[in-house]
Structures are given as structure tokens and as C-alpha cells.
mmCIF file with all atom_site columns, C-alpha atoms in Angstrom:
data_model
loop_
_atom_site.group_PDB
_atom_site.id
_atom_site.type_symbol
_atom_site.label_atom_id
_atom_site.label_alt_id
_atom_site.label_comp_id
_atom_site.label_asym_id
_atom_site.label_entity_id
_atom_site.label_seq_id
_atom_site.pdbx_PDB_ins_code
_atom_site.Cartn_x
_atom_site.Cartn_y
_atom_site.Cartn_z
_atom_site.occupancy
_atom_site.B_iso_or_equiv
_atom_site.pdbx_formal_charge
_atom_site.auth_seq_id
_atom_site.auth_comp_id
_atom_site.auth_asym_id
_atom_site.auth_atom_id
_atom_site.pdbx_PDB_model_num
ATOM 1   C CA . MET A 1 1   ? 78.140 138.456 117.091 1.00 46.00 ? 1   MET A CA 1
ATOM 2   C CA . ARG A 1 2   ? 79.958 135.153 116.613 1.00 61.00 ? 2   ARG A CA 1
ATOM 3   C CA . ASN A 1 3   ? 79.185 132.846 113.720 1.00 86.00 ? 3   ASN A CA 1
ATOM 4   C CA . LYS A 1 4   ? 76.192 130.682 114.479 1.00 92.00 ? 4   LYS A CA 1
ATOM 5   C CA . HIS A 1 5   ? 75.784 127.092 113.386 1.00 96.00 ? 5   HIS A CA 1
ATOM 6   C CA . ILE A 1 6   ? 72.466 126.976 111.558 1.00 97.00 ? 6   ILE A CA 1
ATOM 7   C CA . SER A 1 7   ? 70.802 123.729 110.485 1.00 98.00 ? 7   SER A CA 1
ATOM 8   C CA . VAL A 1 8   ? 67.630 122.906 108.597 1.00 98.00 ? 8   VAL A CA 1
ATOM 9   C CA . LEU A 1 9   ? 65.308 120.131 109.704 1.00 98.00 ? 9   LEU A CA 1
ATOM 10  C CA . LEU A 1 10  ? 62.730 119.094 107.108 1.00 98.00 ? 10  LEU A CA 1
ATOM 11  C CA . THR A 1 11  ? 59.987 116.994 108.698 1.00 97.00 ? 11  THR A CA 1
ATOM 12  C CA . GLY A 1 12  ? 57.423 114.788 107.032 1.00 96.00 ? 12  GLY A CA 1
ATOM 13  C CA . ARG A 1 13  ? 55.406 111.786 108.085 1.00 93.00 ? 13  ARG A CA 1
ATOM 14  C CA . GLY A 1 14  ? 54.637 108.961 105.684 1.00 89.00 ? 14  GLY A CA 1
ATOM 15  C CA . ASN A 1 15  ? 51.435 107.738 107.310 1.00 76.00 ? 15  ASN A CA 1
ATOM 16  C CA . ASN A 1 16  ? 49.012 110.427 106.114 1.00 77.00 ? 16  ASN A CA 1
ATOM 17  C CA . THR A 1 17  ? 45.359 110.564 105.126 1.00 79.00 ? 17  THR A CA 1
ATOM 18  C CA . LEU A 1 18  ? 46.479 111.364 101.574 1.00 84.00 ? 18  LEU A CA 1
ATOM 19  C CA . ALA A 1 19  ? 48.934 108.603 100.682 1.00 85.00 ? 19  ALA A CA 1
ATOM 20  C CA . ASP A 1 20  ? 52.433 109.833 99.794  1.00 91.00 ? 20  ASP A CA 1
ATOM 21  C CA . LYS A 1 21  ? 51.337 113.485 99.911  1.00 92.00 ? 21  LYS A CA 1
ATOM 22  C CA . ASN A 1 22  ? 54.834 114.740 100.765 1.00 94.00 ? 22  ASN A CA 1
ATOM 23  C CA . VAL A 1 23  ? 56.355 113.100 97.690  1.00 95.00 ? 23  VAL A CA 1
ATOM 24  C CA . LEU A 1 24  ? 53.546 113.652 95.196  1.00 93.00 ? 24  LEU A CA 1
ATOM 25  C CA . PRO A 1 25  ? 54.994 115.129 92.011  1.00 94.00 ? 25  PRO A CA 1
ATOM 26  C CA . VAL A 1 26  ? 54.273 118.804 91.508  1.00 93.00 ? 26  VAL A CA 1
ATOM 27  C CA . LEU A 1 27  ? 55.596 120.172 88.213  1.00 94.00 ? 27  LEU A CA 1
ATOM 28  C CA . GLY A 1 28  ? 58.041 117.284 88.039  1.00 94.00 ? 28  GLY A CA 1
ATOM 29  C CA . LYS A 1 29  ? 59.419 117.400 91.597  1.00 96.00 ? 29  LYS A CA 1
ATOM 30  C CA . PRO A 1 30  ? 58.323 115.732 94.815  1.00 97.00 ? 30  PRO A CA 1
ATOM 31  C CA . LEU A 1 31  ? 56.324 118.212 96.914  1.00 95.00 ? 31  LEU A CA 1
ATOM 32  C CA . LEU A 1 32  ? 58.850 118.262 99.770  1.00 97.00 ? 32  LEU A CA 1
ATOM 33  C CA . GLN A 1 33  ? 61.681 119.345 97.493  1.00 98.00 ? 33  GLN A CA 1
ATOM 34  C CA . TYR A 1 34  ? 60.182 122.826 97.110  1.00 97.00 ? 34  TYR A CA 1
ATOM 35  C CA . PRO A 1 35  ? 60.819 123.978 100.705 1.00 97.00 ? 35  PRO A CA 1
ATOM 36  C CA . GLY A 1 36  ? 64.004 121.898 100.766 1.00 98.00 ? 36  GLY A CA 1
ATOM 37  C CA . ILE A 1 37  ? 65.462 123.622 97.720  1.00 98.00 ? 37  ILE A CA 1
ATOM 38  C CA . GLU A 1 38  ? 64.535 127.083 99.008  1.00 97.00 ? 38  GLU A CA 1
ATOM 39  C CA . ALA A 1 39  ? 66.473 126.421 102.222 1.00 98.00 ? 39  ALA A CA 1
ATOM 40  C CA . LYS A 1 40  ? 69.509 125.348 100.171 1.00 98.00 ? 40  LYS A CA 1
ATOM 41  C CA . LYS A 1 41  ? 69.599 128.887 98.718  1.00 98.00 ? 41  LYS A CA 1
ATOM 42  C CA . VAL A 1 42  ? 70.356 130.403 102.157 1.00 97.00 ? 42  VAL A CA 1
ATOM 43  C CA . SER A 1 43  ? 74.126 130.761 102.463 1.00 96.00 ? 43  SER A CA 1
ATOM 44  C CA . SER A 1 44  ? 74.218 130.983 106.282 1.00 96.00 ? 44  SER A CA 1
ATOM 45  C CA . ILE A 1 45  ? 72.878 127.431 106.703 1.00 97.00 ? 45  ILE A CA 1
ATOM 46  C CA . SER A 1 46  ? 75.528 124.825 107.528 1.00 96.00 ? 46  SER A CA 1
ATOM 47  C CA . ASP A 1 47  ? 73.724 121.511 107.171 1.00 97.00 ? 47  ASP A CA 1
ATOM 48  C CA . TYR A 1 48  ? 70.474 119.942 106.086 1.00 98.00 ? 48  TYR A CA 1
ATOM 49  C CA . TRP A 1 49  ? 68.520 117.110 107.708 1.00 98.00 ? 49  TRP A CA 1
ATOM 50  C CA . VAL A 1 50  ? 65.261 115.277 107.034 1.00 98.00 ? 50  VAL A CA 1
ATOM 51  C CA . SER A 1 51  ? 63.281 113.372 109.666 1.00 98.00 ? 51  SER A CA 1
ATOM 52  C CA . SER A 1 52  ? 60.725 110.819 108.561 1.00 97.00 ? 52  SER A CA 1
ATOM 53  C CA . ASP A 1 53  ? 59.428 107.298 109.022 1.00 96.00 ? 53  ASP A CA 1
ATOM 54  C CA . CYS A 1 54  ? 59.010 106.961 105.245 1.00 96.00 ? 54  CYS A CA 1
ATOM 55  C CA . ASP A 1 55  ? 61.736 105.759 102.877 1.00 97.00 ? 55  ASP A CA 1
ATOM 56  C CA . LYS A 1 56  ? 60.203 107.725 99.981  1.00 97.00 ? 56  LYS A CA 1
ATOM 57  C CA . ILE A 1 57  ? 60.430 110.977 101.943 1.00 97.00 ? 57  ILE A CA 1
ATOM 58  C CA . LEU A 1 58  ? 63.959 110.269 103.159 1.00 98.00 ? 58  LEU A CA 1
ATOM 59  C CA . THR A 1 59  ? 65.094 109.419 99.624  1.00 98.00 ? 59  THR A CA 1
ATOM 60  C CA . ALA A 1 60  ? 63.446 112.443 97.968  1.00 97.00 ? 60  ALA A CA 1
ATOM 61  C CA . ALA A 1 61  ? 65.081 114.782 100.481 1.00 98.00 ? 61  ALA A CA 1
ATOM 62  C CA . ASN A 1 62  ? 68.425 113.002 100.239 1.00 98.00 ? 62  ASN A CA 1
ATOM 63  C CA . GLU A 1 63  ? 68.343 113.592 96.460  1.00 98.00 ? 63  GLU A CA 1
ATOM 64  C CA . ILE A 1 64  ? 68.668 117.333 97.159  1.00 98.00 ? 64  ILE A CA 1
ATOM 65  C CA . GLY A 1 65  ? 71.371 116.955 99.814  1.00 98.00 ? 65  GLY A CA 1
ATOM 66  C CA . TYR A 1 66  ? 69.524 116.302 103.069 1.00 98.00 ? 66  TYR A CA 1
ATOM 67  C CA . GLN A 1 67  ? 70.935 113.826 105.584 1.00 98.00 ? 67  GLN A CA 1
ATOM 68  C CA . LYS A 1 68  ? 68.479 111.157 106.684 1.00 98.00 ? 68  LYS A CA 1
ATOM 69  C CA . ILE A 1 69  ? 67.101 110.760 110.211 1.00 98.00 ? 69  ILE A CA 1
ATOM 70  C CA . VAL A 1 70  ? 64.881 107.697 110.521 1.00 98.00 ? 70  VAL A CA 1
ATOM 71  C CA . ARG A 1 71  ? 62.016 108.623 112.808 1.00 96.00 ? 71  ARG A CA 1
ATOM 72  C CA . PRO A 1 72  ? 60.955 106.043 115.425 1.00 96.00 ? 72  PRO A CA 1
ATOM 73  C CA . LYS A 1 73  ? 57.407 104.719 115.131 1.00 93.00 ? 73  LYS A CA 1
ATOM 74  C CA . GLU A 1 74  ? 56.291 106.455 118.349 1.00 95.00 ? 74  GLU A CA 1
ATOM 75  C CA . TYR A 1 75  ? 57.011 109.818 116.677 1.00 95.00 ? 75  TYR A CA 1
ATOM 76  C CA . ALA A 1 76  ? 55.299 108.891 113.410 1.00 93.00 ? 76  ALA A CA 1
ATOM 77  C CA . ARG A 1 77  ? 51.744 108.453 114.591 1.00 91.00 ? 77  ARG A CA 1
ATOM 78  C CA . PRO A 1 78  ? 48.924 110.883 113.751 1.00 88.00 ? 78  PRO A CA 1
ATOM 79  C CA . ASP A 1 79  ? 48.821 111.980 117.412 1.00 92.00 ? 79  ASP A CA 1
ATOM 80  C CA . SER A 1 80  ? 52.603 112.356 117.787 1.00 94.00 ? 80  SER A CA 1
ATOM 81  C CA . GLN A 1 81  ? 53.843 115.776 118.862 1.00 96.00 ? 81  GLN A CA 1
ATOM 82  C CA . HIS A 1 82  ? 56.074 117.751 116.511 1.00 96.00 ? 82  HIS A CA 1
ATOM 83  C CA . ILE A 1 83  ? 58.271 118.860 119.420 1.00 97.00 ? 83  ILE A CA 1
ATOM 84  C CA . ASP A 1 84  ? 59.116 115.198 120.090 1.00 97.00 ? 84  ASP A CA 1
ATOM 85  C CA . VAL A 1 85  ? 60.135 114.785 116.453 1.00 97.00 ? 85  VAL A CA 1
ATOM 86  C CA . ILE A 1 86  ? 62.365 117.859 116.703 1.00 97.00 ? 86  ILE A CA 1
ATOM 87  C CA . ASP A 1 87  ? 63.911 116.704 120.009 1.00 98.00 ? 87  ASP A CA 1
ATOM 88  C CA . HIS A 1 88  ? 64.642 113.267 118.541 1.00 98.00 ? 88  HIS A CA 1
ATOM 89  C CA . ALA A 1 89  ? 66.238 114.841 115.470 1.00 98.00 ? 89  ALA A CA 1
ATOM 90  C CA . LEU A 1 90  ? 68.374 117.222 117.549 1.00 98.00 ? 90  LEU A CA 1
ATOM 91  C CA . GLY A 1 91  ? 69.632 114.261 119.580 1.00 98.00 ? 91  GLY A CA 1
ATOM 92  C CA . TYR A 1 92  ? 70.538 112.366 116.422 1.00 98.00 ? 92  TYR A CA 1
ATOM 93  C CA . MET A 1 93  ? 72.195 115.433 114.922 1.00 98.00 ? 93  MET A CA 1
ATOM 94  C CA . ALA A 1 94  ? 74.298 115.881 118.075 1.00 98.00 ? 94  ALA A CA 1
ATOM 95  C CA . GLU A 1 95  ? 75.421 112.245 117.830 1.00 98.00 ? 95  GLU A CA 1
ATOM 96  C CA . GLN A 1 96  ? 76.597 113.033 114.292 1.00 97.00 ? 96  GLN A CA 1
ATOM 97  C CA . GLY A 1 97  ? 78.513 116.111 115.484 1.00 96.00 ? 97  GLY A CA 1
ATOM 98  C CA . SER A 1 98  ? 75.995 118.755 114.465 1.00 96.00 ? 98  SER A CA 1
ATOM 99  C CA . LYS A 1 99  ? 74.919 121.023 117.317 1.00 96.00 ? 99  LYS A CA 1
ATOM 100 C CA . PRO A 1 100 ? 73.056 123.968 115.806 1.00 97.00 ? 100 PRO A CA 1
ATOM 101 C CA . ASP A 1 101 ? 72.608 127.302 117.535 1.00 96.00 ? 101 ASP A CA 1
ATOM 102 C CA . ILE A 1 102 ? 69.595 127.910 115.292 1.00 96.00 ? 102 ILE A CA 1
ATOM 103 C CA . ILE A 1 103 ? 67.362 125.274 113.761 1.00 97.00 ? 103 ILE A CA 1
ATOM 104 C CA . VAL A 1 104 ? 65.114 126.064 110.804 1.00 97.00 ? 104 VAL A CA 1
ATOM 105 C CA . VAL A 1 105 ? 62.184 123.655 110.862 1.00 97.00 ? 105 VAL A CA 1
ATOM 106 C CA . LEU A 1 106 ? 60.436 123.138 107.545 1.00 97.00 ? 106 LEU A CA 1
ATOM 107 C CA . LEU A 1 107 ? 57.313 121.092 106.953 1.00 95.00 ? 107 LEU A CA 1
ATOM 108 C CA . ALA A 1 108 ? 57.511 118.766 103.965 1.00 95.00 ? 108 ALA A CA 1
ATOM 109 C CA . ASN A 1 109 ? 54.074 119.860 102.717 1.00 93.00 ? 109 ASN A CA 1
ATOM 110 C CA . SER A 1 110 ? 54.736 123.637 102.822 1.00 90.00 ? 110 SER A CA 1
ATOM 111 C CA . VAL A 1 111 ? 55.543 124.476 99.224  1.00 88.00 ? 111 VAL A CA 1
ATOM 112 C CA . THR A 1 112 ? 55.212 128.248 99.543  1.00 89.00 ? 112 THR A CA 1
ATOM 113 C CA . VAL A 1 113 ? 58.320 128.810 101.689 1.00 92.00 ? 113 VAL A CA 1
ATOM 114 C CA . LYS A 1 114 ? 60.794 131.234 100.152 1.00 95.00 ? 114 LYS A CA 1
ATOM 115 C CA . ALA A 1 115 ? 64.524 131.538 100.779 1.00 97.00 ? 115 ALA A CA 1
ATOM 116 C CA . GLU A 1 116 ? 64.172 135.237 101.588 1.00 96.00 ? 116 GLU A CA 1
ATOM 117 C CA . TRP A 1 117 ? 61.657 134.458 104.360 1.00 94.00 ? 117 TRP A CA 1
ATOM 118 C CA . ILE A 1 118 ? 64.047 131.919 105.873 1.00 96.00 ? 118 ILE A CA 1
ATOM 119 C CA . GLU A 1 119 ? 66.850 134.504 105.710 1.00 96.00 ? 119 GLU A CA 1
ATOM 120 C CA . ASP A 1 120 ? 64.645 137.198 107.260 1.00 95.00 ? 120 ASP A CA 1
ATOM 121 C CA . CYS A 1 121 ? 63.786 134.920 110.184 1.00 95.00 ? 121 CYS A CA 1
ATOM 122 C CA . ILE A 1 122 ? 67.409 133.926 110.755 1.00 96.00 ? 122 ILE A CA 1
ATOM 123 C CA . ASN A 1 123 ? 68.491 137.572 110.637 1.00 95.00 ? 123 ASN A CA 1
ATOM 124 C CA . ALA A 1 124 ? 65.754 138.602 113.080 1.00 95.00 ? 124 ALA A CA 1
ATOM 125 C CA . ILE A 1 125 ? 66.994 136.004 115.566 1.00 95.00 ? 125 ILE A CA 1
ATOM 126 C CA . LEU A 1 126 ? 70.634 137.002 115.065 1.00 95.00 ? 126 LEU A CA 1
ATOM 127 C CA . LYS A 1 127 ? 69.880 140.702 115.583 1.00 95.00 ? 127 LYS A CA 1
ATOM 128 C CA . ASN A 1 128 ? 67.768 140.325 118.721 1.00 95.00 ? 128 ASN A CA 1
ATOM 129 C CA . ASN A 1 129 ? 68.773 137.997 121.575 1.00 91.00 ? 129 ASN A CA 1
ATOM 130 C CA . ASP A 1 130 ? 65.233 138.189 122.963 1.00 95.00 ? 130 ASP A CA 1
ATOM 131 C CA . ILE A 1 131 ? 63.823 136.372 119.920 1.00 94.00 ? 131 ILE A CA 1
ATOM 132 C CA . THR A 1 132 ? 63.817 132.596 120.318 1.00 92.00 ? 132 THR A CA 1
ATOM 133 C CA . ALA A 1 133 ? 61.557 131.689 117.408 1.00 93.00 ? 133 ALA A CA 1
ATOM 134 C CA . CYS A 1 134 ? 60.392 133.251 114.184 1.00 92.00 ? 134 CYS A CA 1
ATOM 135 C CA . VAL A 1 135 ? 57.598 132.199 111.846 1.00 88.00 ? 135 VAL A CA 1
ATOM 136 C CA . PRO A 1 136 ? 57.086 133.864 108.470 1.00 80.00 ? 136 PRO A CA 1
ATOM 137 C CA . VAL A 1 137 ? 53.503 134.718 107.674 1.00 76.00 ? 137 VAL A CA 1
ATOM 138 C CA . PHE A 1 138 ? 51.763 136.162 104.654 1.00 70.00 ? 138 PHE A CA 1
ATOM 139 C CA . LYS A 1 139 ? 49.343 139.007 105.200 1.00 73.00 ? 139 LYS A CA 1
ATOM 140 C CA . ASP A 1 140 ? 46.245 138.272 103.198 1.00 72.00 ? 140 ASP A CA 1
ATOM 141 C CA . LEU A 1 141 ? 44.875 141.667 102.175 1.00 65.00 ? 141 LEU A CA 1
ATOM 142 C CA . ASP A 1 142 ? 41.617 140.142 101.002 1.00 65.00 ? 142 ASP A CA 1
ATOM 143 C CA . HIS A 1 143 ? 40.467 139.199 104.514 1.00 60.00 ? 143 HIS A CA 1
#
């Protein structure tokens, strides 16, 4: 198995029902920095990107080492498709010389992501060529 280029793409939209939800402070840090920091703990990841239409989101992610991708307005509407955001970001990343074999997509408002889950998903993909996507889930034993 050859070395794979693995990138993280953190996505967050600024125009939300709850104003600035992705950068609201939680225990002293903007919300989006929680998943962003967890991804930084994974040694197999080569580079880190953030896609947003919001300067506050781009800045908060940049503070923890994420490269900014300014999202066009047509991909920042409430009815925009996430796949279009990802495609736009991959195009921008390629222009900058980053062509990942694996992309880890993190949502800016998902604070419960853990580095070990990201690693487990990457390893599952690396071990099995039939796997094209992996999503960590938590089994709720109460339901």
C-alpha cells in the first residue's frame, strides 16, 4: 500500500438560523475548533482546509492551521448542496497543488468528533479498496 495523501476539509456556512453558530465560544474556543483540533491530532493527515463564505469561520479555522477556501455565494445558500461545496473545495485545493487520495470532511458544528474515530475511518479505507466512504457513528444503548 503506497502512502496516501490525506486532507481535511472543514466546512461551515455563515448564513445560519443561529447567527455565528460555528464560531460561538464553547469553553473559551470557537465551536468549529473542536473538530478542527481533533483532526490535527491524526498524524497521517497531510493538509488542512476550511471552506466557508464567512470571514469569522475562515479566521477561526486559520488560527488552528487551516488554509482558507472562500466559498462562492451559490454554495453558501440554505438550499446549497454539500457535494457542490466539496467539489468546489477539491478544485481549489488542486489549483494549490493539493490532490488528496482521501478527504476527511468535517462539519464545523460537530463538536463530538474524536481523533481516534477519524483514524479508524482512514484505516478502514486504507485496508479495504472496496470502501469509498466511512462515517463514524455512536451506538446509543439507551434507544
